[in-house]
Every structure is written in structure tokens, then in C-alpha cells.
Short mmCIF file of C-alpha atoms in Angstrom, two decimals:
data_model
loop_
_atom_site.label_atom_id
_atom_site.label_comp_id
_atom_site.label_asym_id
_atom_site.label_seq_id
_atom_site.Cartn_x
_atom_site.Cartn_y
_atom_site.Cartn_z
CA MET B 1 -101.80 89.82 -0.07
CA SER B 2 -105.06 88.40 -0.87
CA ASP B 3 -105.90 85.27 -2.71
CA TRP B 4 -109.30 86.19 -4.83
CA MET B 5 -111.08 83.49 -7.13
CA VAL B 6 -112.50 84.36 -10.65
CA THR B 7 -114.57 81.57 -11.06
CA GLN B 8 -118.22 81.14 -10.15
CA SER B 9 -118.06 78.80 -7.07
CA SER B 10 -115.26 81.22 -5.52
CA GLY B 11 -117.73 82.57 -3.01
CA SER B 12 -120.29 85.25 -2.38
CA GLY B 13 -118.15 88.13 -4.21
CA ARG B 14 -119.99 89.10 -7.38
CA ARG B 15 -117.53 88.94 -10.24
CA PRO B 16 -116.63 92.00 -11.80
CA ARG B 17 -118.00 92.42 -15.08
CA ALA B 18 -115.38 93.85 -17.81
CA LEU B 19 -116.64 97.60 -18.86
CA SER B 20 -118.42 97.61 -22.36
CA PRO B 21 -117.05 100.16 -24.24
CA LEU B 22 -120.04 100.98 -26.53
CA ARG B 23 -122.24 100.88 -23.49
CA GLU B 24 -119.72 102.95 -21.80
CA HIS B 25 -119.92 105.47 -24.72
CA LEU B 26 -123.58 105.46 -24.84
CA ARG B 27 -124.02 105.80 -21.17
CA ASP B 28 -121.50 109.22 -21.41
CA THR B 29 -123.20 110.81 -24.56
CA PHE B 30 -127.02 112.67 -24.71
CA TRP B 31 -127.74 111.47 -28.12
CA PHE B 32 -128.47 108.17 -27.88
CA ALA B 33 -131.29 108.09 -25.52
CA PRO B 34 -133.07 111.05 -27.88
CA THR B 35 -132.36 109.36 -30.94
CA ALA B 36 -134.40 106.37 -29.54
CA ALA B 37 -137.13 107.94 -28.41
CA MET B 38 -137.76 110.09 -31.55
CA VAL B 39 -137.44 106.61 -33.96
CA GLY B 40 -139.99 105.18 -31.41
CA VAL B 41 -142.52 107.66 -31.14
CA PHE B 42 -142.62 108.02 -35.18
CA LEU B 43 -143.21 103.96 -35.34
CA VAL B 44 -146.01 104.41 -32.44
CA TRP B 45 -147.45 107.49 -34.12
CA VAL B 46 -147.93 104.94 -37.45
CA GLY B 47 -149.57 102.29 -35.65
CA ALA B 48 -151.62 105.09 -33.95
CA GLN B 49 -152.23 106.50 -37.60
CA ALA B 50 -153.42 103.35 -39.03
CA LEU B 51 -155.70 102.35 -36.37
CA ASP B 52 -157.23 105.84 -36.95
CA ALA B 53 -157.66 105.07 -40.32
CA ALA B 54 -159.30 101.67 -39.52
CA ILE B 55 -161.82 103.14 -37.37
CA VAL B 56 -162.79 106.08 -39.53
CA GLU B 57 -163.39 103.41 -42.30
CA ALA B 58 -165.34 101.02 -39.95
CA LEU B 59 -167.52 103.72 -39.30
CA ARG B 60 -167.80 104.73 -43.08
CA ASP B 61 -168.65 101.55 -44.10
CA ASP B 62 -171.56 101.23 -41.32
CA ARG B 63 -172.93 104.89 -42.37
CA ASP B 64 -172.48 105.81 -39.08
CA TYR B 65 -171.83 109.74 -40.16
CA ASP B 66 -173.40 111.07 -36.72
CA THR B 67 -170.77 109.69 -34.80
CA LEU B 68 -168.01 110.68 -37.60
CA ASP B 69 -169.25 114.45 -37.10
CA GLU B 70 -168.82 114.20 -33.66
CA LEU B 71 -165.04 113.06 -33.92
CA LEU B 72 -164.76 115.57 -36.27
CA ARG B 73 -165.76 118.23 -33.85
CA PHE B 74 -163.27 116.49 -31.36
CA ALA B 75 -160.68 116.72 -34.16
CA GLU B 76 -160.99 120.34 -34.32
CA ASP B 77 -160.71 120.92 -30.50
CA ALA B 78 -157.56 118.87 -30.03
CA LYS B 79 -155.83 120.17 -33.11
CA ALA B 80 -155.98 123.34 -31.08
CA VAL B 81 -154.43 121.78 -27.92
CA VAL B 82 -151.87 119.71 -30.03
CA SER B 83 -150.68 122.78 -31.57
CA ALA B 84 -150.41 124.78 -28.17
CA VAL B 85 -148.42 121.59 -27.21
CA GLY B 86 -146.00 122.07 -30.04
CA SER B 87 -145.28 125.70 -29.88
CA ALA B 88 -144.68 125.79 -26.10
CA MET B 89 -142.67 121.94 -26.12
CA MET B 90 -139.42 123.36 -27.36
CA THR B 91 -139.37 126.91 -25.96
CA PHE B 92 -139.71 124.68 -22.46
CA ILE B 93 -136.75 122.49 -23.72
CA GLY B 94 -134.50 125.40 -24.15
CA VAL B 95 -135.38 127.30 -20.78
CA VAL B 96 -135.00 123.77 -18.73
CA PHE B 97 -131.73 122.63 -20.15
CA SER B 98 -130.65 126.32 -20.28
CA ILE B 99 -131.12 126.19 -16.43
CA SER B 100 -129.72 122.59 -16.02
CA LEU B 101 -126.31 123.86 -17.91
CA VAL B 102 -125.84 126.64 -15.52
CA ALA B 103 -126.63 124.46 -12.42
CA VAL B 104 -124.08 121.75 -14.15
CA GLN B 105 -121.65 124.84 -13.82
CA MET B 106 -122.18 125.93 -10.71
CA ALA B 107 -122.00 122.03 -9.29
CA SER B 108 -118.51 121.86 -11.21
CA GLY B 109 -117.24 125.21 -9.44
CA GLN B 110 -118.38 124.90 -6.46
CA PHE B 111 -117.35 120.79 -6.03
CA THR B 112 -115.33 119.25 -8.25
CA PRO B 113 -115.41 118.86 -12.29
CA ARG B 114 -115.94 115.23 -11.64
CA VAL B 115 -119.02 115.78 -9.95
CA VAL B 116 -120.17 116.66 -13.77
CA ARG B 117 -120.08 112.72 -14.35
CA LEU B 118 -123.15 112.22 -12.21
CA PHE B 119 -124.84 115.05 -14.68
CA VAL B 120 -124.06 113.23 -17.60
CA ARG B 121 -124.75 109.74 -16.61
CA SER B 122 -128.01 110.56 -14.92
CA ARG B 123 -131.02 108.33 -16.55
CA ILE B 124 -133.61 110.72 -15.33
CA THR B 125 -132.09 113.74 -17.03
CA LYS B 126 -131.36 111.54 -20.18
CA ALA B 127 -135.43 110.43 -19.95
CA THR B 128 -136.75 113.48 -19.37
CA PHE B 129 -134.96 115.10 -22.78
CA ALA B 130 -135.99 112.11 -24.30
CA VAL B 131 -139.57 112.24 -23.47
CA PHE B 132 -139.38 115.72 -24.29
CA LEU B 133 -138.20 115.59 -27.50
CA ALA B 134 -140.27 112.91 -28.86
CA THR B 135 -143.51 114.80 -27.46
CA PHE B 136 -142.63 117.85 -29.46
CA VAL B 137 -142.13 115.46 -32.80
CA LEU B 138 -145.10 113.49 -31.76
CA THR B 139 -147.05 116.91 -32.18
CA LEU B 140 -145.49 117.89 -35.03
CA LEU B 141 -146.58 114.16 -36.89
CA VAL B 142 -149.91 114.63 -35.37
CA LEU B 143 -150.85 117.77 -37.20
CA THR B 144 -149.79 116.87 -40.55
CA SER B 145 -152.63 114.03 -39.83
CA PHE B 146 -155.99 115.95 -39.57
CA ASP B 147 -157.92 116.43 -42.62
CA SER B 148 -158.80 119.32 -43.80
CA ALA B 149 -162.50 117.89 -45.54
CA GLY B 150 -165.49 118.65 -42.78
CA ASP B 151 -167.87 116.38 -44.81
CA PRO B 152 -167.97 112.99 -42.26
CA ARG B 153 -168.75 111.29 -45.89
CA THR B 154 -165.23 112.21 -47.51
CA VAL B 155 -163.38 112.45 -44.42
CA THR B 156 -160.36 109.77 -44.29
CA THR B 157 -159.01 110.19 -41.16
CA VAL B 158 -159.60 111.28 -37.81
CA PRO B 159 -156.55 112.01 -35.31
CA LEU B 160 -158.38 110.56 -32.22
CA VAL B 161 -155.95 107.79 -30.96
CA GLN B 162 -153.25 110.27 -32.00
CA SER B 163 -154.79 113.32 -29.74
CA VAL B 164 -155.31 110.46 -27.03
CA LEU B 165 -151.36 109.51 -27.32
CA THR B 166 -150.17 112.95 -27.59
CA LEU B 167 -152.06 114.09 -24.24
CA CYS B 168 -150.65 110.95 -22.54
CA MET B 169 -146.89 111.99 -23.51
CA VAL B 170 -147.53 115.69 -22.11
CA ALA B 171 -148.75 113.86 -19.05
CA LEU B 172 -145.28 111.91 -19.06
CA SER B 173 -143.72 115.29 -19.67
CA LEU B 174 -144.98 116.67 -16.63
CA LEU B 175 -144.17 113.85 -14.69
CA LEU B 176 -140.72 113.19 -15.59
CA PHE B 177 -140.02 117.34 -15.35
CA VAL B 178 -141.30 117.18 -11.69
CA LEU B 179 -138.70 113.92 -10.81
CA TYR B 180 -136.10 115.78 -13.21
CA VAL B 181 -136.32 118.96 -10.75
CA ASN B 182 -136.42 117.23 -8.31
CA THR B 183 -133.26 114.72 -8.99
CA THR B 184 -131.13 118.10 -10.06
CA LEU B 185 -132.15 119.64 -7.05
CA ARG B 186 -130.48 116.63 -5.26
CA LEU B 187 -127.55 116.61 -6.88
CA MET B 188 -126.48 120.19 -6.62
CA ARG B 189 -126.93 119.47 -2.85
CA ILE B 190 -123.47 118.95 -1.47
CA SER B 191 -124.39 116.38 0.97
CA HIS B 192 -126.20 114.13 -1.45
CA VAL B 193 -123.38 114.48 -3.96
CA ILE B 194 -121.00 113.45 -1.22
CA ALA B 195 -123.23 110.65 -0.50
CA ARG B 196 -123.61 109.45 -3.79
CA ILE B 197 -119.61 109.10 -4.14
CA ALA B 198 -119.85 107.15 -1.25
CA THR B 199 -122.45 104.88 -2.68
CA GLU B 200 -120.33 103.99 -5.61
CA SER B 201 -117.25 103.70 -3.52
CA PHE B 202 -118.79 100.97 -1.18
CA ARG B 203 -120.13 99.06 -4.88
CA VAL B 204 -116.43 99.11 -6.19
CA ALA B 205 -115.45 97.58 -2.85
CA ALA B 206 -118.28 94.92 -2.25
CA SER B 207 -117.90 94.30 -6.31
CA MET B 208 -114.26 92.72 -5.55
CA PRO B 209 -113.83 89.02 -5.15
CA VAL B 210 -113.93 87.77 -1.87
CA PRO B 211 -110.67 86.91 -0.25
CA THR B 212 -109.98 83.04 -0.11
CA GLY B 213 -106.62 82.39 1.30
CA GLY B 214 -103.52 83.76 2.74
CA GLN B 215 -101.17 82.52 0.38
CA ASP B 216 -98.78 85.26 -0.83
CA GLY B 217 -98.81 84.10 -4.77
CA ALA B 218 -97.25 87.17 -6.06
CA ALA B 219 -94.17 86.78 -4.45
CA ARG B 220 -93.49 83.59 -6.15
CA LEU B 221 -93.88 84.50 -9.54
CA GLY B 222 -90.10 85.51 -10.02
CA SER B 223 -88.40 87.33 -13.25
CA ALA B 224 -90.96 88.08 -15.78
CA THR B 225 -90.42 86.56 -18.94
CA ALA B 226 -91.94 88.77 -21.74
CA TRP B 227 -93.98 92.11 -21.34
CA VAL B 228 -97.10 92.57 -23.36
CA PRO B 229 -97.33 97.00 -24.53
CA HIS B 230 -100.05 99.02 -25.24
CA GLU B 231 -100.82 99.44 -28.34
CA GLY B 232 -104.24 101.45 -28.02
CA ARG B 233 -104.46 105.17 -27.77
CA ALA B 234 -103.46 106.73 -24.86
CA GLY B 235 -105.77 107.39 -21.75
CA VAL B 236 -106.51 106.53 -18.60
CA LEU B 237 -106.72 102.91 -17.78
CA ARG B 238 -110.39 102.34 -16.76
CA ASP B 239 -111.04 98.65 -16.83
CA VAL B 240 -109.34 94.93 -17.56
CA HIS B 241 -111.14 91.75 -18.43
CA ILE B 242 -110.32 89.60 -15.49
CA THR B 243 -112.15 86.28 -17.20
CA ARG B 244 -110.61 86.91 -20.54
CA LEU B 245 -106.94 87.45 -18.99
CA VAL B 246 -107.27 84.44 -16.76
CA ARG B 247 -108.78 82.07 -19.37
CA VAL B 248 -105.93 83.43 -22.04
CA ALA B 249 -103.19 82.77 -19.01
CA ARG B 250 -104.54 79.29 -18.06
CA LYS B 251 -104.96 78.17 -21.88
CA HIS B 252 -101.09 79.23 -22.58
CA GLY B 253 -99.65 78.26 -18.99
CA VAL B 254 -98.61 81.28 -17.87
CA VAL B 255 -99.22 84.56 -15.23
CA LEU B 256 -99.91 87.56 -16.21
CA ARG B 257 -99.35 90.68 -13.94
CA LEU B 258 -100.98 94.21 -14.76
CA ILE B 259 -98.53 96.50 -14.31
CA PRO B 260 -100.22 99.68 -14.32
CA ARG B 261 -103.06 100.29 -11.59
CA ILE B 262 -106.89 100.90 -12.52
CA GLY B 263 -106.77 104.80 -12.74
CA ASP B 264 -103.04 105.20 -14.10
CA PHE B 265 -102.90 106.69 -17.61
CA VAL B 266 -100.90 104.72 -20.01
CA VAL B 267 -99.41 105.51 -23.39
CA PRO B 268 -98.72 103.56 -26.76
CA GLY B 269 -95.61 101.18 -25.99
CA MET B 270 -95.92 101.33 -22.35
CA PRO B 271 -95.80 97.70 -20.82
CA VAL B 272 -99.26 97.28 -19.27
CA LEU B 273 -98.86 93.28 -18.70
CA ALA B 274 -95.95 91.18 -17.30
CA VAL B 275 -96.11 87.69 -18.52
CA HIS B 276 -94.26 84.97 -16.24
CA GLY B 277 -93.65 81.33 -16.79
CA GLY B 278 -93.49 81.21 -20.67
CA PRO B 279 -93.60 83.29 -24.02
CA VAL B 280 -96.23 86.10 -24.69
CA PRO B 281 -99.81 84.88 -25.48
CA PRO B 282 -101.07 85.96 -29.04
CA ARG B 283 -101.84 89.58 -29.25
CA ARG B 284 -105.27 88.71 -30.95
CA ALA B 285 -105.96 86.61 -27.54
CA LEU B 286 -105.24 89.65 -25.59
CA ARG B 287 -107.33 92.18 -27.86
CA TYR B 288 -109.88 94.24 -26.02
CA ALA B 289 -108.54 92.87 -22.46
CA ILE B 290 -107.70 96.58 -21.53
CA SER B 291 -110.06 99.14 -21.65
CA VAL B 292 -108.69 102.92 -22.20
CA GLY B 293 -110.83 106.28 -21.81
CA VAL B 294 -110.43 109.79 -21.19
CA GLU B 295 -111.68 109.73 -17.37
CA ARG B 296 -111.38 107.45 -14.76
CA THR B 297 -114.56 105.38 -13.65
CA TYR B 298 -115.81 103.62 -10.34
CA HIS B 299 -115.25 100.07 -12.21
CA GLN B 300 -112.55 98.12 -10.40
CA ASP B 301 -110.97 102.30 -9.30
CA LEU B 302 -110.89 101.77 -5.56
CA GLY B 303 -109.40 104.84 -5.14
CA PHE B 304 -111.56 107.12 -7.24
CA GLY B 305 -114.08 107.99 -4.85
CA LEU B 306 -111.74 109.26 -2.12
CA ARG B 307 -109.97 111.04 -4.98
CA GLN B 308 -113.11 113.06 -5.64
CA LEU B 309 -113.82 113.20 -1.51
CA SER B 310 -110.56 114.77 -0.95
CA ASP B 311 -110.99 117.19 -4.03
CA ILE B 312 -114.15 118.32 -2.61
CA ALA B 313 -112.61 118.93 0.83
CA LEU B 314 -109.86 120.73 -0.68
CA ARG B 315 -111.99 123.08 -2.92
CA ALA B 316 -114.29 123.71 0.27
CA LEU B 317 -111.18 125.04 2.30
CA SER B 318 -109.90 127.15 -0.40
CA SER B 319 -110.43 130.93 0.21
CA ALA B 320 -112.48 131.48 -2.62
CA ILE B 321 -115.38 129.32 -0.99
CA ASN B 322 -114.14 128.79 2.60
CA ASP B 323 -116.62 126.48 3.64
CA PRO B 324 -115.08 124.06 6.31
CA THR B 325 -118.62 122.50 7.06
CA THR B 326 -118.37 120.95 3.53
CA ALA B 327 -114.95 119.48 4.16
CA VAL B 328 -115.98 117.96 7.28
CA GLN B 329 -118.86 115.85 5.41
CA ALA B 330 -116.40 114.92 2.81
CA LEU B 331 -114.28 113.82 6.02
CA ASP B 332 -117.06 112.07 7.14
CA ARG B 333 -117.06 109.94 4.33
CA ILE B 334 -113.22 109.25 3.98
CA VAL B 335 -113.25 107.59 7.60
CA GLN B 336 -116.35 105.61 7.08
CA PHE B 337 -114.78 104.31 3.72
CA LEU B 338 -111.56 103.63 5.24
CA ALA B 339 -113.12 101.94 8.38
CA ALA B 340 -114.89 99.86 5.93
CA LEU B 341 -111.47 98.64 4.47
CA SER B 342 -109.82 98.54 7.92
CA ARG B 343 -109.22 94.83 7.80
CA ARG B 344 -109.36 93.78 4.34
CA PRO B 345 -106.66 92.66 2.34
CA LEU B 346 -104.94 95.18 -0.17
CA ASP B 347 -102.06 95.75 -2.44
CA ALA B 348 -102.55 93.41 -5.09
CA ALA B 349 -105.62 91.10 -6.16
CA LEU B 350 -105.00 87.44 -7.22
CA TYR B 351 -107.42 85.89 -9.64
CA ARG B 352 -107.34 82.02 -9.92
CA ASP B 353 -108.44 79.67 -12.45
CA ARG B 354 -110.67 76.90 -11.47
CA GLY B 355 -107.67 74.52 -11.04
CA GLY B 356 -107.06 76.86 -7.89
CA ALA B 357 -103.72 78.07 -9.88
CA VAL B 358 -102.95 81.99 -9.99
CA ARG B 359 -103.16 83.03 -13.20
CA LEU B 360 -103.56 87.05 -12.94
CA VAL B 361 -102.39 89.72 -10.42
CA GLN B 362 -103.75 92.97 -10.35
CA PRO B 363 -102.55 95.83 -8.41
CA VAL B 364 -104.82 97.58 -5.56
CA PRO B 365 -103.86 100.65 -3.68
CA GLY B 366 -102.67 99.98 -0.38
CA TRP B 367 -103.90 100.87 3.11
CA THR B 368 -100.77 103.40 3.44
CA GLU B 369 -101.84 104.99 -0.16
CA LEU B 370 -105.28 105.04 0.57
CA VAL B 371 -105.04 106.66 3.97
CA ASP B 372 -102.58 109.32 2.18
CA LEU B 373 -105.27 109.88 -0.62
CA GLY B 374 -108.05 110.65 1.78
CA PHE B 375 -105.68 113.03 4.53
CA ALA B 376 -102.66 114.34 2.97
CA GLU B 377 -103.79 116.75 0.94
CA VAL B 378 -106.88 117.79 3.26
CA ARG B 379 -104.22 118.37 6.44
CA GLY B 380 -102.36 120.14 4.48
CA CYS B 381 -105.24 123.09 4.40
CA ALA B 382 -106.87 122.06 7.95
CA THR B 383 -104.61 124.40 9.80
CA ARG B 384 -106.70 127.42 8.43
CA SER B 385 -109.85 125.59 10.19
CA PRO B 386 -110.26 124.20 13.78
CA GLN B 387 -113.42 122.67 12.36
CA VAL B 388 -111.58 120.66 9.99
CA SER B 389 -108.54 119.70 12.53
CA ARG B 390 -110.70 118.59 14.92
CA ARG B 391 -112.38 116.67 12.80
CA MET B 392 -109.93 114.78 10.87
CA LEU B 393 -108.08 114.13 14.64
CA ALA B 394 -111.29 112.47 15.87
CA GLY B 395 -111.39 110.23 12.52
CA LEU B 396 -107.71 109.52 12.91
CA ASP B 397 -108.52 108.10 16.54
CA ASP B 398 -111.47 106.04 15.35
CA LEU B 399 -109.62 104.19 13.03
CA LEU B 400 -106.86 103.64 15.26
CA LEU B 401 -109.73 101.90 17.55
CA LEU B 402 -110.50 99.64 14.27
CA VAL B 403 -107.22 98.96 12.32
CA PRO B 404 -105.16 96.09 13.05
CA PRO B 405 -101.53 97.16 15.04
CA GLU B 406 -99.98 96.73 11.56
CA ARG B 407 -101.92 99.24 9.83
CA ARG B 408 -101.62 101.65 12.65
CA GLU B 409 -98.25 103.51 11.35
CA PRO B 410 -99.97 105.83 8.66
CA LEU B 411 -102.73 107.06 10.74
CA LEU B 412 -100.41 108.03 13.57
CA ARG B 413 -97.80 110.02 11.16
CA HIS B 414 -101.10 112.05 9.83
CA ARG B 415 -102.26 112.83 13.55
CA GLU B 416 -98.71 113.99 14.11
CA LEU B 417 -98.18 115.81 11.28
CA LEU B 418 -101.29 117.64 12.06
CA ARG B 419 -100.53 118.23 15.65
CA GLN B 420 -97.02 120.07 14.01
CA ALA B 421 -98.93 121.97 11.53
CA VAL B 422 -101.22 123.17 14.13
CA ASP B 423 -98.41 124.25 16.67
CA ARG B 424 -96.77 126.32 14.09
CA SER B 425 -99.88 127.88 13.23
CA GLY B 426 -102.16 128.75 15.72
CA PRO B 427 -101.65 132.04 16.87
CA ALA B 428 -102.14 131.54 21.05
CA PRO B 429 -101.92 128.14 23.12
CA ALA B 430 -105.51 128.09 24.01
CA ASP B 431 -106.41 128.33 20.40
CA ARG B 432 -104.10 125.63 19.25
CA ALA B 433 -105.58 123.31 22.28
CA PHE B 434 -108.93 123.84 21.09
CA ALA B 435 -108.25 123.07 17.10
CA LEU B 436 -106.60 120.04 18.31
CA ARG B 437 -109.21 118.56 20.40
CA PRO B 438 -111.48 115.91 18.58
CA ASP B 439 -114.72 116.24 17.94
CA ARG B 440 -116.72 114.34 15.30
CA GLN B 441 -118.41 117.04 14.16
CA GLY B 442 -115.91 119.64 14.33
CA ILE B 443 -117.06 122.54 15.86
CA GLY B 444 -120.89 121.22 16.85
#
């Protein structure tokens, strides 16, 4: 067991920040960014229109009709450009994002449906969509500003600033389109998707509090004196507000123990917190301390990355896709992640208050569970591909060199089970020996 502090003086570990339901909702939707961009461009257009009116009024006060006449000729040319941009932009938006939907569908079918989350939460995708729509709205607004009067003495406004602003928005749209295409193509390449999943997984591990001792605080809790049921909607436990729970437990002199793990599905009435050493704290004090959603997130979920990597490897080894090289790439990251956790305390996280007393016990996946998550299902399909079995054996051998003796058992178990499975499925002794030869590249 590990003792992890939540006080700011607990070491170099960064304290996990609770998920904001509103922020997560906005990040998982597409409506907010385009709406904010259209509102923002409307306000900018109002300012540009006032500036154009001020320029025309100043020139008329100075009786500089020659300059006004030149501006009117410029406005005629600008009107043609703005009209062309307005008519083409909406078609451009439809074509681009139709292709994007096809790309997302192909990626979810080839990799795993959970990678769609990468597309939905992509900032460059939302920024591109928002700027495209804002440019289209701006062209419509600018077209309404053109004055039908052709006489410099009677004209009231010439959309000079507005036209320049429109051209700037078009340039920004083209730049974002190039970046968007580059990002989308990267997300469609399996190596980048796997690397992105691994990066998020390591970020979760890095954000976990730094171990500060070796006392077995969870074993001294004793029996639970009360239970706190889940009162919200049914869904996946995404996050707990660690700081708030520790503060409540300290205030009422109790220890709280989270019963489900992050990523578990909870239903109303299910016990989510066990109280040790006193009565249940008031319900209002625990409000918003537990976040439930429709899908798992990387936040505080140590096993979610391994789950996705395992899914990608399984999909690659299916008879419909039959891509063992992708499975090997997923195994590379699985081994990397397990190697990083090979000597870290697992099983439970103990959070302490500023006085050093344990106030919150949060279950986390243990070493055996993480090894099983990374290898068990892939091992069942590895017998059909010598490339995968060789890479898995090499990965298990590498991990056996890294882990302490007490963590070798699950690795040895998977190694033996893989050997037995290959012996049962191999058609010839030479083929079985080839499939059981460790190779970090699978087959070159």
C-alpha cells in the first residue's frame, strides 16, 4: 500500500484536479466553440462597422471626396470578393466535415470506437469548424454594409475595415484548414493514435500523488460504521473530488473509503463510500464530490489506456482486419506502460490531511490486474500470429528483468499460458519453436 498526500507540501507530485462537469460537457460537444465564435465575430463586425462609418464621416467633414470616390471603387471590388467567399464557404464546410465524418467512422471501425473521443475533443477540429462558420457569418454581415449610393457626397458607409477583416478571416481559415488536414491524417495513422493513448496514460500516472511512506493505513481502518449510497444518475465513475472528500472527512473526524474504482459503472442506491470511525457526514457536504458520466476518461483512470491498447490489438488480430503489425505496436506501448509502473506502489491510494492522518482510501488497479488487462485477451489471439507471440514473449521477458521478485508471478503465468497455447495450436515443432522465440519486433 502507498501513503499519498493531498496537501500542497506533499512533494513534487501534482495534486489531481477534480473534473468540472460543465468543462467536460463543453469539451465533448461541438456546439459551444462555433456558437462562441459566431457571437464574437458579430461583436467584432459591429466595431468594424462603427469604425468604417467614422472614417467616411471624417472624410466628408474634410470634403475629401476624391478619397471617398477611390474607396467606393475599392468597395465594388471588395464586394465581389466577399460575395465569392460567402457562396463558397458553406459548401467548403459541408465537404470538409463530410469527409471528416467518414474518416472518424473508418478509424472507429479499424481501431476501436473509443478513439472517436480523440476526434471529438480535438481542439484544432473545433477551432477550424468555429473559424469556418465565423467567416461565413462575417461575409453575410459585411454584404449588408455595402451602401447602394454611388455618390461620394451622399454615401454613409464604405466597408473598408470590414472587407480587410473578411480577408484576414479567409487567410486564417486556410491556415487552420491545412493544420486540420494534417491533424486528421495523423489521427488516422495507428502509430500516432497509439502514441496519443500512451501519452495520456503516462499523464495519468504522473498526476498521481507521490508516495510518502510505507504504512499500511488501509489495513487499520476496521469495519465500516456507515455507507454513502450513490444518489445521482447511473453511469461510469469518472472522477472523485479528492480535496473535498479529505476536507469533509477531516472536519467530521472520519475516514472515507471509495468502494468502486474509477471506471466502474454505478447505479442509484449503490454504496460508493464507506465511512470508518464515525457517522455519515451530511449529504450536502458530499454533493458534487463524485462525477459520473456516460464513458470513461483518462482522468484518475489508470487502466483506461491499457483497455484501449488491448482493444486495438484485439481488433487488429480479428479475422476481419488481420493486422498483426498493429497488434505489435500496441504491445510495445503496453510493455512500456507496465515497465513504468513496475516498481510503483499500487492497489490503493491513501490520501492524508495536513496533519498526516489518512482521510481517504481510493482503490486503484493492482499489478496483477494491470498485467492481466494488458496481456490476457491479446494472448488468447496471439497463437494465430507468430509475430505477436514472439513480441509478447520478448515483452514479458523484459518486464521480468525490471519487476521486483514479488511481482514476477503474473508475468510467469502469462508466459507459461502463451507457451501452452502455442504448443496446442502449432502444426509442426519447427513452427512452434519459431513462434516461441522472443523478438522485440515480432518478425523483423
